[in-house]
CSV table of N, CA and C in Angstrom, one decimal:
chain,number,residue,atom,x,y,z
G,1,UNK,N,-12.9,-8.6,-9.3
G,1,UNK,CA,-11.8,-7.7,-9.5
G,1,UNK,C,-10.2,-8.9,-9.3
G,2,UNK,N,-9.6,-8.5,-10.3
G,2,UNK,CA,-8.9,-9.5,-10.1
G,2,UNK,C,-7.2,-8.7,-9.5
G,3,UNK,N,-6.9,-9.6,-8.4
G,3,UNK,CA,-5.9,-9.4,-7.3
G,3,UNK,C,-5.1,-8.7,-8.1
G,4,UNK,N,-4.4,-9.0,-9.0
G,4,UNK,CA,-3.1,-8.9,-9.7
G,4,UNK,C,-3.1,-7.3,-10.1
G,5,UNK,N,-4.8,-7.3,-10.7
G,5,UNK,CA,-4.5,-5.7,-11.4
G,5,UNK,C,-5.0,-4.6,-9.5
G,6,UNK,N,-5.4,-5.1,-9.1
G,6,UNK,CA,-5.7,-4.2,-7.8
G,6,UNK,C,-4.5,-4.3,-6.8
G,7,UNK,N,-3.2,-5.1,-6.9
G,7,UNK,CA,-2.1,-4.8,-6.6
G,7,UNK,C,-1.3,-4.2,-7.6
G,8,UNK,N,-1.2,-4.4,-8.6
G,8,UNK,CA,-0.6,-3.5,-9.3
G,8,UNK,C,-1.1,-2.2,-9.2
G,9,UNK,N,-2.2,-1.7,-9.4
G,9,UNK,CA,-2.8,-0.3,-9.3
G,9,UNK,C,-2.2,0.2,-7.9
G,10,UNK,N,-2.1,-0.4,-6.9
G,10,UNK,CA,-2.2,0.0,-5.8
G,10,UNK,C,-0.6,0.2,-5.6
G,11,UNK,N,0.1,-0.3,-6.4
G,11,UNK,CA,1.6,-0.2,-6.0
G,11,UNK,C,1.8,1.4,-7.4
G,12,UNK,N,1.3,1.5,-8.5
G,12,UNK,CA,1.4,2.0,-9.0
G,12,UNK,C,1.3,3.8,-8.7
G,13,UNK,N,-0.1,3.5,-8.0
G,13,UNK,CA,-0.6,4.5,-7.1
G,13,UNK,C,0.5,5.3,-6.0
G,14,UNK,N,1.2,4.6,-6.1
G,14,UNK,CA,1.9,5.0,-4.7
G,14,UNK,C,3.7,5.3,-5.3
G,15,UNK,N,4.0,4.7,-6.3
G,15,UNK,CA,5.6,4.6,-7.0
G,15,UNK,C,5.0,6.5,-7.5
G,16,UNK,N,4.1,6.4,-8.1
G,16,UNK,CA,3.4,8.0,-9.2
G,16,UNK,C,3.0,9.0,-8.1
G,17,UNK,N,3.1,8.2,-6.5
G,17,UNK,CA,2.4,9.4,-6.1
G,17,UNK,C,1.2,10.1,-6.6
G,18,UNK,N,0.4,9.4,-6.9
G,18,UNK,CA,-1.3,9.3,-7.5
G,18,UNK,C,-2.5,8.7,-6.4
G,19,UNK,N,-2.1,8.6,-5.1
G,19,UNK,CA,-3.2,8.0,-4.6
G,19,UNK,C,-4.6,8.1,-5.0
G,20,UNK,N,-5.1,9.1,-5.6
G,20,UNK,CA,-6.6,8.9,-6.6
G,20,UNK,C,-6.8,8.2,-7.4
G,21,UNK,N,-5.7,7.5,-8.2
G,21,UNK,CA,-5.8,6.8,-9.3
G,21,UNK,C,-6.1,5.0,-8.8
G,22,UNK,N,-5.9,5.2,-7.3
G,22,UNK,CA,-6.7,4.1,-6.5
G,22,UNK,C,-8.1,3.5,-5.9
G,23,UNK,N,-8.7,5.2,-5.9
G,23,UNK,CA,-10.2,4.7,-5.7
G,23,UNK,C,-10.7,4.1,-6.2
G,24,UNK,N,-10.6,3.6,-7.8
G,24,UNK,CA,-11.9,2.6,-8.3
G,24,UNK,C,-11.2,1.3,-7.6
G,25,UNK,N,-10.1,1.0,-7.7
G,25,UNK,CA,-10.0,-0.7,-7.4
G,25,UNK,C,-10.0,-0.3,-5.5
G,26,UNK,N,-9.8,0.3,-5.3
G,26,UNK,CA,-10.4,0.7,-3.3
G,26,UNK,C,-11.7,0.3,-2.8
G,27,UNK,N,-12.5,0.4,-4.0
G,27,UNK,CA,-14.3,0.6,-3.9
G,27,UNK,C,-14.6,-0.9,-4.5
G,28,UNK,N,-13.8,-1.4,-4.9
G,28,UNK,CA,-14.4,-3.2,-5.3
G,28,UNK,C,-14.9,-3.8,-4.3
G,29,UNK,N,-15.4,-4.4,-4.4
G,29,UNK,CA,-15.7,-5.5,-3.3
G,29,UNK,C,-14.3,-6.6,-2.9
G,30,UNK,N,-13.6,-6.8,-3.7
G,30,UNK,CA,-12.6,-7.7,-3.5
G,30,UNK,C,-11.7,-7.5,-2.6
G,31,UNK,N,-11.7,-5.5,-1.9
G,31,UNK,CA,-10.9,-5.0,-1.2
G,31,UNK,C,-11.2,-5.0,0.2
G,32,UNK,N,-11.0,-4.9,1.0
G,32,UNK,CA,-11.1,-4.6,2.5
G,32,UNK,C,-10.2,-3.7,3.2
G,33,UNK,N,-10.6,-2.9,4.2
G,33,UNK,CA,-9.3,-2.3,4.9
G,33,UNK,C,-9.5,-2.5,6.6
G,34,UNK,N,-8.5,-2.3,7.0
G,34,UNK,CA,-8.7,-2.8,8.7
G,34,UNK,C,-8.9,-1.7,9.3
G,35,UNK,N,-9.2,-0.1,8.8
G,35,UNK,CA,-10.0,1.2,9.0
G,35,UNK,C,-10.9,0.8,9.0
G,36,UNK,N,-12.5,2.0,10.3
G,36,UNK,CA,-13.7,1.8,10.1
G,36,UNK,C,-14.2,1.9,8.5
G,37,UNK,N,-13.8,2.4,8.0
G,37,UNK,CA,-14.0,2.4,6.6
G,37,UNK,C,-13.4,3.0,5.5
G,38,UNK,N,-13.9,2.4,3.9
G,38,UNK,CA,-12.6,2.9,3.4
G,38,UNK,C,-12.4,4.1,2.7
G,39,UNK,N,-13.3,4.9,3.2
G,39,UNK,CA,-13.1,6.4,2.9
G,39,UNK,C,-12.0,6.8,4.2
G,40,UNK,N,-12.1,6.4,5.4
G,40,UNK,CA,-10.9,6.9,6.6
G,40,UNK,C,-9.9,5.9,5.9
G,41,UNK,N,-9.9,5.0,5.7
G,41,UNK,CA,-8.2,4.4,4.8
G,41,UNK,C,-8.2,5.2,3.7
G,42,UNK,N,-8.8,5.6,2.7
G,42,UNK,CA,-8.2,6.3,1.5
G,42,UNK,C,-8.0,7.9,2.2
G,43,UNK,N,-8.1,8.3,3.6
G,43,UNK,CA,-7.6,10.1,3.7
G,43,UNK,C,-6.6,9.3,4.1
G,44,UNK,N,-6.1,8.1,5.3
G,44,UNK,CA,-4.8,8.5,5.7
G,44,UNK,C,-4.0,7.6,4.9
G,45,UNK,N,-4.2,6.6,3.9
G,45,UNK,CA,-3.3,6.6,2.5
G,45,UNK,C,-3.1,7.7,1.8
G,46,UNK,N,-4.0,8.6,1.3
G,46,UNK,CA,-3.4,9.7,0.8
G,46,UNK,C,-2.5,10.5,1.3
G,47,UNK,N,-3.1,10.8,2.7
G,47,UNK,CA,-1.6,11.5,3.7
G,47,UNK,C,-0.1,11.1,3.6
G,48,UNK,N,-0.4,9.5,3.8
G,48,UNK,CA,0.9,8.9,3.7
G,48,UNK,C,1.5,9.3,2.5
G,49,UNK,N,0.7,8.7,1.2
G,49,UNK,CA,1.6,9.1,-0.2
G,49,UNK,C,2.2,10.2,-0.2
G,50,UNK,N,1.4,11.8,0.1
G,50,UNK,CA,2.1,12.6,0.1
G,50,UNK,C,3.2,12.9,0.9
G,51,UNK,N,3.0,13.0,2.3
G,51,UNK,CA,3.8,13.1,3.2
G,51,UNK,C,5.1,12.0,2.4
G,52,UNK,N,5.2,10.5,1.7
G,52,UNK,CA,6.0,10.2,1.2
G,52,UNK,C,6.9,10.9,-0.1
G,53,UNK,N,6.2,11.7,-1.0
G,53,UNK,CA,6.2,12.5,-1.7
G,53,UNK,C,7.4,13.6,-1.2
G,54,UNK,N,6.9,13.5,-0.3
G,54,UNK,CA,7.4,15.2,0.2
G,54,UNK,C,9.0,14.8,1.3
G,55,UNK,N,9.2,13.2,1.4
G,55,UNK,CA,10.2,13.1,2.0
G,55,UNK,C,11.3,12.2,1.3
G,56,UNK,N,11.4,11.8,0.0
G,56,UNK,CA,11.8,10.8,-0.6
G,56,UNK,C,12.9,11.5,-1.4
G,57,UNK,N,13.3,11.0,-1.8
G,57,UNK,CA,14.6,11.5,-2.7
G,57,UNK,C,15.2,10.3,-4.0
G,58,UNK,N,14.6,10.9,-5.0
G,58,UNK,CA,14.5,10.2,-6.4
G,58,UNK,C,13.5,9.0,-6.3
G,59,UNK,N,12.7,8.3,-7.3
G,59,UNK,CA,12.3,7.4,-7.4
G,59,UNK,C,12.0,6.1,-6.5
G,60,UNK,N,10.4,6.2,-6.2
G,60,UNK,CA,10.3,4.6,-5.1
G,60,UNK,C,10.6,3.6,-6.1
G,61,UNK,N,10.9,2.4,-5.0
G,61,UNK,CA,10.3,1.1,-5.6
G,61,UNK,C,10.0,0.3,-4.9
G,62,UNK,N,9.7,-0.8,-5.3
G,62,UNK,CA,8.8,-2.0,-4.1
G,62,UNK,C,9.7,-2.7,-4.0
G,63,UNK,N,9.4,-3.2,-2.4
G,63,UNK,CA,10.2,-4.6,-2.5
G,63,UNK,C,8.9,-5.2,-1.7
G,64,UNK,N,9.1,-6.3,-1.8
G,64,UNK,CA,7.7,-7.0,-0.9
G,64,UNK,C,8.3,-8.0,-0.2
G,65,UNK,N,8.0,-8.3,1.3
G,65,UNK,CA,8.4,-8.8,2.5
G,65,UNK,C,7.5,-9.8,2.9
G,66,UNK,N,7.8,-10.7,2.9
G,66,UNK,CA,7.0,-11.9,4.2
G,66,UNK,C,6.8,-11.4,5.6
G,67,UNK,N,5.6,-11.4,5.7
G,67,UNK,CA,5.6,-11.0,7.7
G,67,UNK,C,6.3,-12.5,8.2
G,68,UNK,N,7.0,-12.5,8.5
G,68,UNK,CA,7.5,-14.1,9.5
G,68,UNK,C,6.2,-14.4,10.0
G,69,UNK,N,5.2,-14.1,11.3
G,69,UNK,CA,4.4,-14.5,11.6
G,69,UNK,C,3.0,-15.0,10.8
G,70,UNK,N,2.9,-14.6,9.9
G,70,UNK,CA,1.3,-14.7,9.5
G,70,UNK,C,1.9,-15.6,8.0
G,71,UNK,N,0.9,-16.5,8.0
G,71,UNK,CA,1.2,-16.9,6.5
G,71,UNK,C,0.8,-16.2,5.2
G,72,UNK,N,-0.4,-15.2,5.5
G,72,UNK,CA,-1.0,-14.4,4.2
G,72,UNK,C,-0.9,-13.2,4.2
G,73,UNK,N,0.2,-13.0,5.1
G,73,UNK,CA,0.6,-11.4,5.3
G,73,UNK,C,1.7,-10.9,4.5
G,74,UNK,N,1.7,-9.7,3.8
G,74,UNK,CA,3.0,-9.2,3.4
G,74,UNK,C,2.8,-7.8,3.5
G,75,UNK,N,4.3,-7.0,3.3
G,75,UNK,CA,4.6,-5.7,3.8
G,75,UNK,C,5.4,-5.9,2.1
G,76,UNK,N,4.3,-4.5,1.9
G,76,UNK,CA,4.9,-3.8,0.6
G,76,UNK,C,5.7,-2.7,0.8
G,77,UNK,N,6.9,-2.5,1.0
G,77,UNK,CA,7.8,-1.8,1.3
G,77,UNK,C,8.0,-0.8,0.3
G,78,UNK,N,8.0,0.1,-0.1
G,78,UNK,CA,8.5,1.7,-0.9
G,78,UNK,C,9.8,1.6,-0.4
G,79,UNK,N,10.9,1.7,-1.0
G,79,UNK,CA,12.4,2.8,-0.6
G,79,UNK,C,12.7,3.6,-1.9
G,80,UNK,N,13.1,4.5,-1.4
G,80,UNK,CA,13.5,5.6,-2.5
G,80,UNK,C,15.0,5.2,-2.3
G,81,UNK,N,16.1,6.2,-2.9
G,81,UNK,CA,17.0,6.4,-3.5
G,81,UNK,C,18.1,6.3,-2.2
G,82,UNK,N,17.9,6.8,-1.2
G,82,UNK,CA,19.2,7.0,0.1
G,82,UNK,C,18.5,6.8,0.8
G,83,UNK,N,17.2,6.5,1.4
G,83,UNK,CA,16.8,6.1,3.0
G,83,UNK,C,16.9,4.4,3.1
G,84,UNK,N,17.9,4.2,4.5
G,84,UNK,CA,18.0,2.8,4.7
G,84,UNK,C,16.5,1.9,4.7
G,85,UNK,N,15.4,2.9,5.4
G,85,UNK,CA,14.3,2.3,5.9
G,85,UNK,C,13.2,2.6,4.8
G,86,UNK,N,12.2,2.2,4.7
G,86,UNK,CA,11.1,1.7,3.8
G,86,UNK,C,10.6,3.5,4.3
G,87,UNK,N,10.3,4.1,3.0
G,87,UNK,CA,9.1,5.0,3.4
G,87,UNK,C,7.7,5.3,3.1
G,88,UNK,N,7.5,4.4,2.5
G,88,UNK,CA,5.9,3.8,2.9
G,88,UNK,C,5.6,2.3,3.1
G,89,UNK,N,4.6,1.8,3.6
G,89,UNK,CA,4.6,0.0,4.1
G,89,UNK,C,3.0,0.3,4.3
G,90,UNK,N,2.8,-0.9,3.5
G,90,UNK,CA,1.4,-1.3,3.1
G,90,UNK,C,1.5,-2.8,3.5
G,91,UNK,N,0.6,-3.0,4.5
G,91,UNK,CA,0.3,-4.7,5.2
G,91,UNK,C,-1.1,-5.1,4.0
G,92,UNK,N,-0.6,-6.2,3.0
G,92,UNK,CA,-1.6,-6.8,2.7
G,92,UNK,C,-1.7,-8.1,2.5
G,93,UNK,N,-3.3,-8.5,3.2
G,93,UNK,CA,-3.6,-9.6,3.7
G,93,UNK,C,-4.4,-10.2,2.7
G,94,UNK,N,-3.8,-11.4,2.3
G,94,UNK,CA,-4.8,-12.2,1.3
G,94,UNK,C,-6.1,-13.3,2.2
G,95,UNK,N,-7.2,-12.7,2.2
G,95,UNK,CA,-8.2,-13.4,2.7
G,95,UNK,C,-9.1,-14.0,1.6
G,96,UNK,N,-8.9,-15.8,1.5
G,96,UNK,CA,-9.7,-16.3,0.4
G,96,UNK,C,-9.5,-15.3,-1.4
G,97,UNK,N,-10.6,-14.7,-1.5
G,97,UNK,CA,-10.4,-14.2,-2.7
G,97,UNK,C,-10.4,-12.7,-2.2
G,98,UNK,N,-10.5,-11.9,-1.5
G,98,UNK,CA,-10.3,-10.8,-0.9
G,98,UNK,C,-8.9,-10.2,-0.4
G,99,UNK,N,-8.7,-8.7,-0.3
G,99,UNK,CA,-7.3,-8.3,-0.2
G,99,UNK,C,-7.6,-7.3,1.0
G,100,UNK,N,-7.1,-7.4,2.0
G,100,UNK,CA,-7.3,-6.3,3.3
G,100,UNK,C,-6.2,-5.8,3.5
G,101,UNK,N,-6.1,-4.3,3.3
G,101,UNK,CA,-5.1,-3.5,3.0
G,101,UNK,C,-5.0,-2.4,4.3
G,102,UNK,N,-3.8,-2.6,4.9
G,102,UNK,CA,-3.7,-1.1,6.1
G,102,UNK,C,-2.3,-0.8,5.7
G,103,UNK,N,-2.0,1.0,5.9
G,103,UNK,CA,-0.9,1.3,6.1
G,103,UNK,C,-0.6,1.9,7.3
G,104,UNK,N,0.7,1.2,7.6
G,104,UNK,CA,1.4,1.4,8.5
G,104,UNK,C,2.1,2.8,8.9
G,105,UNK,N,1.7,3.4,10.1
G,105,UNK,CA,2.2,5.0,10.1
G,105,UNK,C,3.6,5.2,10.4
G,106,UNK,N,4.4,5.9,10.3
G,106,UNK,CA,5.5,6.4,10.5
G,106,UNK,C,6.3,5.1,12.0
């Protein structure tokens, strides 16, 4: 599966607060997770998206920031209209042809 499609689906699922729409992309062989399983990852991801929905004001927007110490690692930070800090952060690491995902806790 194309990386751009996966990242677009990830972004869309966060911005629209529909984590379930990301499941087909998460299950792709091109996606790996930092947690023990994709089921565990999805459970945490879903809870974080729901929490973000309940604690955000207005629409979310994405700001991609490079992790300074890592060459292939990026923070996908989702901000709302009023808060200074990201409401949701997903660490995206590019590994050869795969993407590794991790959701940062609060």
